[in-house]
Amino acid sequence: MTSRARVRAPELVGRGGWLNTGGKDLSLADFRGKIVIADFWTFCCINCLHVLDELRELEEKHRDTVVIVGVHSPKFVHEADHRAVVDAVARYEVHHPVLDDPELATWKQYAVRAWPTLVVIDPEGYVVAQHAGEGHAHAIGKLVEELEAEHAAKGTLRRGDGPYVAPEPEAGDLRFPGKAVRLPNGHYLVADSGHHALVELAEDGERVVRRIGDGVRGLVDGAEPRFSEPQGLALVPAGLDLGYDVVVADTVNHALRGVRLADGTVTTLAGTGRQWWQGSPTSGPATGVDLSSPWDVAFFDGRVWIAMAGVHQLWSFDPAAGTVGVAAGTTNEGLVDGPAEQAWFAQPSGLAVSADGERLWVADSETSALRWVARGSHQVHTAVGTGLFDFGHRDGAAEQALFQHPLGVTVLPDGSVAVSDTYNHALRRFDPASGEVSTLATDLREPSGAVVVDGDIVVVESARHRLTRLRLPEEAVRVEAVAHRTQRAATEVAPGTLRLDVVFSAPTGQKLDERYGPSTRLLVSSTPPELLVSGAGADTALHRELVLSDEVTEGVLHVSAMAASCDDDPAIEYPACHVHQQDWGVPVKVVPGGAGRLPLVLAGME
């Protein structure tokens, strides 16, 4: 086993306190003798949700030696609300202790720079590894086995149950519903995400008519189907005979499913059940191509368009040909308009088609933006929103209006667009004719979608576990304007040349896979673009010399890194390979005497 630097782990502190511990406050001393994996996450972040799923198997396999501790570190203002963290822990079935750290105190002590970041602490309380991004579960599993052997031999490993205490379950017909559609018979079909099922409700939006799915997480077709946190729904247009009536974005199964309403039979239309990774096919026979957290679906321009939140893209599914592929976006996270193949999105989560079929409206959640795609040309445009770091609740002219992590979009009878402004607990309206944004309703709990019904609007209040019917007001509600920026301390860097180093160490028993060319990739850009005189763009080396402008004193460096490692054993004919990837947005301030080097840990220790 290789030697490691002995770095004492800082204490775990957070003003919001502890969840999933039965009311007990914990400290690092309570974990002595256990291997601790501190998961720095925030519930808006799709990559963080992927990591929660990646860790489930490891958590189960090593439950007597490993304690996973979620350190909730908010990006958006709403995520600093303790009740919202409680809801998120329940929504995503987090079965380990969670520290609510709204002021990022522990984040700063551990020098974390990105969501998600995993820090491994050995049974004696020392940090032994840090991993940013997704795809590290295999490497951490190997490290855990090494630590178990080492500390069992030393007598410093303590086996037994961890401190997790399950909260009391809450009963209800719906649990964190995602989106809904109105069926031809006047009923509603709701994606009951927290129950891993679909629910048909009567016209009153309350009485349960039937359930499709048994409530157990899984990927099972047929008359007794299973889902995993389904979200988006789209009705098959009238007159189109496909053998199913509704398309479902089965988010955590990374699949599209088709539902026949006559008998509730379910068929998998696209996806393999595996998550898409860099290097995976981006088109082909639909059931042979991996997807990544599809969040919503809509029939547009002859196909089913998919808000592929997990890779910051839009994909499309051709039901006639049975094929699927990328329609817009590069997998880079951000807000860039233009031709579909060059546009950047950030966790697109809601879709709706204009009445004339000319526009596909997109709720682009991480940029707090309302975007749209033109039919035919597929050019991407932004109606409201400025980027990853600006958000709030501000009405008025679209160029200065602000949302906060919207998840849904609904076309209104007059051609305007209702936005489910999720983290503002509001329903907003954008009028393309006037270019104005207004507020239709407030005091909603995390609205995630809405349906127009006879001049009213039925809102999916996800965190209230219900549908709420509202009159569409003739006049907008007036609210006090609030603007926010992501609150993370800027890194002070020196003017001139800045060396960027992405730190990556292949897991034990693996090496960088160079058989088919470079196994690493580094993409760098900045906001504003003028911050970088040189060094922007893509290359294969995980280090780069950046030259900063003398005229721009602050901004954000956007860094995307990927590394692929494979089994380092020539006797293995088909070595197992793993992709490690992460995106960073690093706020920087250019000051004399600042750092001349910026290290970012992808995997290993700096």
mmCIF file of C-alpha atoms in Angstrom, residues 152-353:
data_model
loop_
_atom_site.group_PDB
_atom_site.id
_atom_site.type_symbol
_atom_site.label_atom_id
_atom_site.label_comp_id
_atom_site.label_asym_id
_atom_site.label_seq_id
_atom_site.Cartn_x
_atom_site.Cartn_y
_atom_site.Cartn_z
ATOM 1 C CA ALA A 152 -7.586 -4.142 11.085
ATOM 2 C CA ALA A 153 -3.923 -5.132 11.339
ATOM 3 C CA LYS A 154 -3.153 -2.066 13.466
ATOM 4 C CA GLY A 155 -6.163 -2.607 15.704
ATOM 5 C CA THR A 156 -7.575 0.832 14.834
ATOM 6 C CA LEU A 157 -10.629 -0.367 12.871
ATOM 7 C CA ARG A 158 -13.955 -0.426 14.719
ATOM 8 C CA ARG A 159 -16.693 -2.566 13.203
ATOM 9 C CA GLY A 160 -20.396 -2.219 13.906
ATOM 10 C CA ASP A 161 -23.390 -0.082 13.065
ATOM 11 C CA GLY A 162 -22.912 3.569 12.194
ATOM 12 C CA PRO A 163 -24.776 6.598 13.589
ATOM 13 C CA TYR A 164 -27.529 6.699 10.933
ATOM 14 C CA VAL A 165 -31.059 6.889 12.351
ATOM 15 C CA ALA A 166 -33.901 6.698 9.828
ATOM 16 C CA PRO A 167 -36.498 9.483 10.120
ATOM 17 C CA GLU A 168 -40.147 8.668 10.696
ATOM 18 C CA PRO A 169 -41.865 7.942 7.344
ATOM 19 C CA GLU A 170 -44.595 10.340 6.218
ATOM 20 C CA ALA A 171 -47.782 8.953 4.685
ATOM 21 C CA GLY A 172 -49.442 10.518 1.644
ATOM 22 C CA ASP A 173 -50.770 9.717 -1.828
ATOM 23 C CA LEU A 174 -47.948 11.674 -3.479
ATOM 24 C CA ARG A 175 -44.312 12.069 -2.439
ATOM 25 C CA PHE A 176 -42.231 14.753 -4.145
ATOM 26 C CA PRO A 177 -44.167 14.615 -7.430
ATOM 27 C CA GLY A 178 -42.223 15.826 -10.456
ATOM 28 C CA LYS A 179 -44.478 16.729 -13.373
ATOM 29 C CA ALA A 180 -48.016 16.053 -14.588
ATOM 30 C CA VAL A 181 -50.073 15.894 -17.774
ATOM 31 C CA ARG A 182 -53.818 16.063 -18.322
ATOM 32 C CA LEU A 183 -55.255 12.939 -19.883
ATOM 33 C CA PRO A 184 -58.001 12.930 -22.552
ATOM 34 C CA ASN A 185 -60.542 11.743 -19.932
ATOM 35 C CA GLY A 186 -59.906 14.826 -17.761
ATOM 36 C CA HIS A 187 -57.788 12.980 -15.214
ATOM 37 C CA TYR A 188 -54.164 13.792 -14.379
ATOM 38 C CA LEU A 189 -51.185 11.513 -14.730
ATOM 39 C CA VAL A 190 -48.511 12.484 -12.198
ATOM 40 C CA ALA A 191 -44.892 11.392 -11.956
ATOM 41 C CA ASP A 192 -44.855 10.376 -8.281
ATOM 42 C CA SER A 193 -41.074 10.561 -8.067
ATOM 43 C CA GLY A 194 -40.663 9.807 -4.372
ATOM 44 C CA HIS A 195 -42.795 6.659 -4.698
ATOM 45 C CA HIS A 196 -41.043 5.540 -7.944
ATOM 46 C CA ALA A 197 -44.397 5.314 -9.692
ATOM 47 C CA LEU A 198 -46.993 7.079 -11.811
ATOM 48 C CA VAL A 199 -50.344 8.020 -10.272
ATOM 49 C CA GLU A 200 -53.586 8.739 -12.086
ATOM 50 C CA LEU A 201 -55.695 11.284 -10.205
ATOM 51 C CA ALA A 202 -59.343 12.135 -10.813
ATOM 52 C CA GLU A 203 -60.439 15.525 -12.190
ATOM 53 C CA ASP A 204 -60.290 17.045 -8.708
ATOM 54 C CA GLY A 205 -56.532 16.433 -8.695
ATOM 55 C CA GLU A 206 -56.776 14.595 -5.374
ATOM 56 C CA ARG A 207 -58.542 11.220 -5.586
ATOM 57 C CA VAL A 208 -56.281 8.358 -6.641
ATOM 58 C CA VAL A 209 -57.748 6.346 -9.527
ATOM 59 C CA ARG A 210 -54.815 3.942 -9.980
ATOM 60 C CA ARG A 211 -51.080 3.533 -9.647
ATOM 61 C CA ILE A 212 -48.691 2.355 -12.324
ATOM 62 C CA GLY A 213 -45.650 0.903 -10.578
ATOM 63 C CA ASP A 214 -45.459 -0.844 -7.217
ATOM 64 C CA GLY A 215 -43.444 1.837 -5.445
ATOM 65 C CA VAL A 216 -40.183 -0.128 -5.406
ATOM 66 C CA ARG A 217 -37.187 1.372 -7.208
ATOM 67 C CA GLY A 218 -36.331 -0.662 -10.327
ATOM 68 C CA LEU A 219 -36.329 -0.970 -14.112
ATOM 69 C CA VAL A 220 -39.024 -3.489 -14.975
ATOM 70 C CA ASP A 221 -41.318 -3.502 -18.025
ATOM 71 C CA GLY A 222 -44.694 -5.147 -18.511
ATOM 72 C CA ALA A 223 -47.910 -5.194 -16.538
ATOM 73 C CA GLU A 224 -46.120 -4.913 -13.163
ATOM 74 C CA PRO A 225 -43.589 -2.196 -13.957
ATOM 75 C CA ARG A 226 -41.040 -0.405 -11.834
ATOM 76 C CA PHE A 227 -39.524 3.068 -12.157
ATOM 77 C CA SER A 228 -36.796 5.045 -10.403
ATOM 78 C CA GLU A 229 -37.649 8.666 -9.628
ATOM 79 C CA PRO A 230 -39.607 9.410 -12.828
ATOM 80 C CA GLN A 231 -40.002 13.088 -13.706
ATOM 81 C CA GLY A 232 -41.179 14.310 -17.130
ATOM 82 C CA LEU A 233 -44.270 13.132 -19.016
ATOM 83 C CA ALA A 234 -45.466 13.748 -22.572
ATOM 84 C CA LEU A 235 -48.737 12.662 -24.185
ATOM 85 C CA VAL A 236 -48.421 11.055 -27.600
ATOM 86 C CA PRO A 237 -50.128 13.429 -30.081
ATOM 87 C CA ALA A 238 -53.610 12.419 -31.203
ATOM 88 C CA GLY A 239 -53.632 10.287 -34.345
ATOM 89 C CA LEU A 240 -50.122 8.935 -33.793
ATOM 90 C CA ASP A 241 -50.350 5.179 -33.151
ATOM 91 C CA LEU A 242 -47.181 4.043 -31.386
ATOM 92 C CA GLY A 243 -48.571 1.334 -29.113
ATOM 93 C CA TYR A 244 -48.203 3.592 -26.055
ATOM 94 C CA ASP A 245 -49.894 6.824 -24.986
ATOM 95 C CA VAL A 246 -47.399 8.544 -22.683
ATOM 96 C CA VAL A 247 -43.614 8.921 -22.773
ATOM 97 C CA VAL A 248 -41.940 9.037 -19.343
ATOM 98 C CA ALA A 249 -38.524 10.436 -18.457
ATOM 99 C CA ASP A 250 -37.478 7.730 -15.997
ATOM 100 C CA THR A 251 -34.716 9.843 -14.545
ATOM 101 C CA VAL A 252 -32.619 7.659 -12.237
ATOM 102 C CA ASN A 253 -33.036 4.656 -14.536
ATOM 103 C CA HIS A 254 -31.492 6.810 -17.317
ATOM 104 C CA ALA A 255 -34.288 5.664 -19.626
ATOM 105 C CA LEU A 256 -37.402 6.651 -21.547
ATOM 106 C CA ARG A 257 -40.445 4.497 -20.923
ATOM 107 C CA GLY A 258 -43.719 4.199 -22.824
ATOM 108 C CA VAL A 259 -47.025 3.678 -20.995
ATOM 109 C CA ARG A 260 -50.185 2.223 -22.553
ATOM 110 C CA LEU A 261 -53.028 3.772 -20.593
ATOM 111 C CA ALA A 262 -55.592 1.090 -21.407
ATOM 112 C CA ASP A 263 -53.890 -1.458 -19.173
ATOM 113 C CA GLY A 264 -50.869 0.318 -17.628
ATOM 114 C CA THR A 265 -48.338 -1.776 -19.544
ATOM 115 C CA VAL A 266 -44.874 -0.201 -19.686
ATOM 116 C CA THR A 267 -42.152 -0.588 -22.324
ATOM 117 C CA THR A 268 -38.593 0.755 -22.326
ATOM 118 C CA LEU A 269 -38.209 2.992 -25.383
ATOM 119 C CA ALA A 270 -34.653 4.298 -24.976
ATOM 120 C CA GLY A 271 -31.692 3.808 -22.689
ATOM 121 C CA THR A 272 -29.910 0.796 -21.255
ATOM 122 C CA GLY A 273 -30.332 1.570 -17.563
ATOM 123 C CA ARG A 274 -26.697 2.656 -17.458
ATOM 124 C CA GLN A 275 -25.527 6.260 -17.175
ATOM 125 C CA TRP A 276 -23.885 7.882 -20.213
ATOM 126 C CA TRP A 277 -20.181 8.723 -19.853
ATOM 127 C CA GLN A 278 -17.758 10.619 -22.041
ATOM 128 C CA GLY A 279 -16.794 8.296 -24.873
ATOM 129 C CA SER A 280 -20.145 6.470 -24.932
ATOM 130 C CA PRO A 281 -22.138 6.489 -28.194
ATOM 131 C CA THR A 282 -24.149 9.667 -28.772
ATOM 132 C CA SER A 283 -26.609 8.152 -31.243
ATOM 133 C CA GLY A 284 -27.904 4.824 -32.428
ATOM 134 C CA PRO A 285 -30.626 2.248 -31.742
ATOM 135 C CA ALA A 286 -32.508 3.722 -28.813
ATOM 136 C CA THR A 287 -32.372 0.791 -26.421
ATOM 137 C CA GLY A 288 -28.631 0.352 -27.033
ATOM 138 C CA VAL A 289 -27.533 3.894 -26.167
ATOM 139 C CA ASP A 290 -26.873 5.047 -22.608
ATOM 140 C CA LEU A 291 -28.725 8.159 -21.370
ATOM 141 C CA SER A 292 -28.013 10.429 -18.391
ATOM 142 C CA SER A 293 -30.786 11.620 -16.071
ATOM 143 C CA PRO A 294 -33.495 12.553 -18.592
ATOM 144 C CA TRP A 295 -35.644 15.089 -16.719
ATOM 145 C CA ASP A 296 -38.412 16.038 -19.166
ATOM 146 C CA VAL A 297 -39.769 15.119 -22.591
ATOM 147 C CA ALA A 298 -41.821 16.864 -25.287
ATOM 148 C CA PHE A 299 -42.939 16.087 -28.855
ATOM 149 C CA PHE A 300 -41.296 18.746 -31.050
ATOM 150 C CA ASP A 301 -40.380 18.970 -34.723
ATOM 151 C CA GLY A 302 -41.330 15.357 -35.418
ATOM 152 C CA ARG A 303 -39.485 13.762 -32.520
ATOM 153 C CA VAL A 304 -39.505 13.367 -28.747
ATOM 154 C CA TRP A 305 -37.048 15.909 -27.357
ATOM 155 C CA ILE A 306 -35.357 15.066 -24.073
ATOM 156 C CA ALA A 307 -34.018 17.447 -21.427
ATOM 157 C CA MET A 308 -30.898 15.420 -20.665
ATOM 158 C CA ALA A 309 -30.036 17.080 -17.370
ATOM 159 C CA GLY A 310 -27.156 14.747 -16.545
ATOM 160 C CA VAL A 311 -24.988 15.872 -19.479
ATOM 161 C CA HIS A 312 -26.304 19.428 -20.031
ATOM 162 C CA GLN A 313 -27.756 18.615 -23.442
ATOM 163 C CA LEU A 314 -30.981 18.132 -25.364
ATOM 164 C CA TRP A 315 -31.372 14.767 -27.082
ATOM 165 C CA SER A 316 -34.138 13.497 -29.352
ATOM 166 C CA PHE A 317 -35.849 10.144 -29.790
ATOM 167 C CA ASP A 318 -37.347 9.120 -33.142
ATOM 168 C CA PRO A 319 -40.220 6.770 -32.302
ATOM 169 C CA ALA A 320 -40.647 5.673 -35.921
ATOM 170 C CA ALA A 321 -37.009 4.713 -36.466
ATOM 171 C CA GLY A 322 -36.379 3.648 -32.866
ATOM 172 C CA THR A 323 -33.230 5.777 -32.649
ATOM 173 C CA VAL A 324 -31.919 8.348 -30.207
ATOM 174 C CA GLY A 325 -29.158 10.961 -30.366
ATOM 175 C CA VAL A 326 -27.847 14.349 -29.340
ATOM 176 C CA ALA A 327 -29.926 17.256 -30.646
ATOM 177 C CA ALA A 328 -28.239 20.261 -28.980
ATOM 178 C CA GLY A 329 -25.444 20.999 -26.537
ATOM 179 C CA THR A 330 -21.811 19.995 -26.115
ATOM 180 C CA THR A 331 -21.860 18.542 -22.535
ATOM 181 C CA ASN A 332 -20.091 21.719 -21.378
ATOM 182 C CA GLU A 333 -22.067 23.418 -18.625
ATOM 183 C CA GLY A 334 -22.965 27.065 -19.144
ATOM 184 C CA LEU A 335 -25.082 29.498 -21.130
ATOM 185 C CA VAL A 336 -24.020 29.817 -24.777
ATOM 186 C CA ASP A 337 -26.499 30.438 -27.598
ATOM 187 C CA GLY A 338 -26.145 29.713 -31.300
ATOM 188 C CA PRO A 339 -26.242 26.608 -33.513
ATOM 189 C CA ALA A 340 -27.435 23.490 -31.696
ATOM 190 C CA GLU A 341 -24.091 21.718 -31.937
ATOM 191 C CA GLN A 342 -22.276 24.680 -30.333
ATOM 192 C CA ALA A 343 -24.765 25.699 -27.623
ATOM 193 C CA TRP A 344 -24.135 25.150 -23.927
ATOM 194 C CA PHE A 345 -26.850 24.264 -21.425
ATOM 195 C CA ALA A 346 -26.770 23.730 -17.668
ATOM 196 C CA GLN A 347 -29.011 20.965 -16.396
ATOM 197 C CA PRO A 348 -32.064 21.515 -18.640
ATOM 198 C CA SER A 349 -35.065 20.291 -16.658
ATOM 199 C CA GLY A 350 -38.315 21.451 -18.265
ATOM 200 C CA LEU A 351 -39.689 21.483 -21.828
ATOM 201 C CA ALA A 352 -42.818 22.897 -23.497
ATOM 202 C CA VAL A 353 -43.769 23.524 -27.127
#
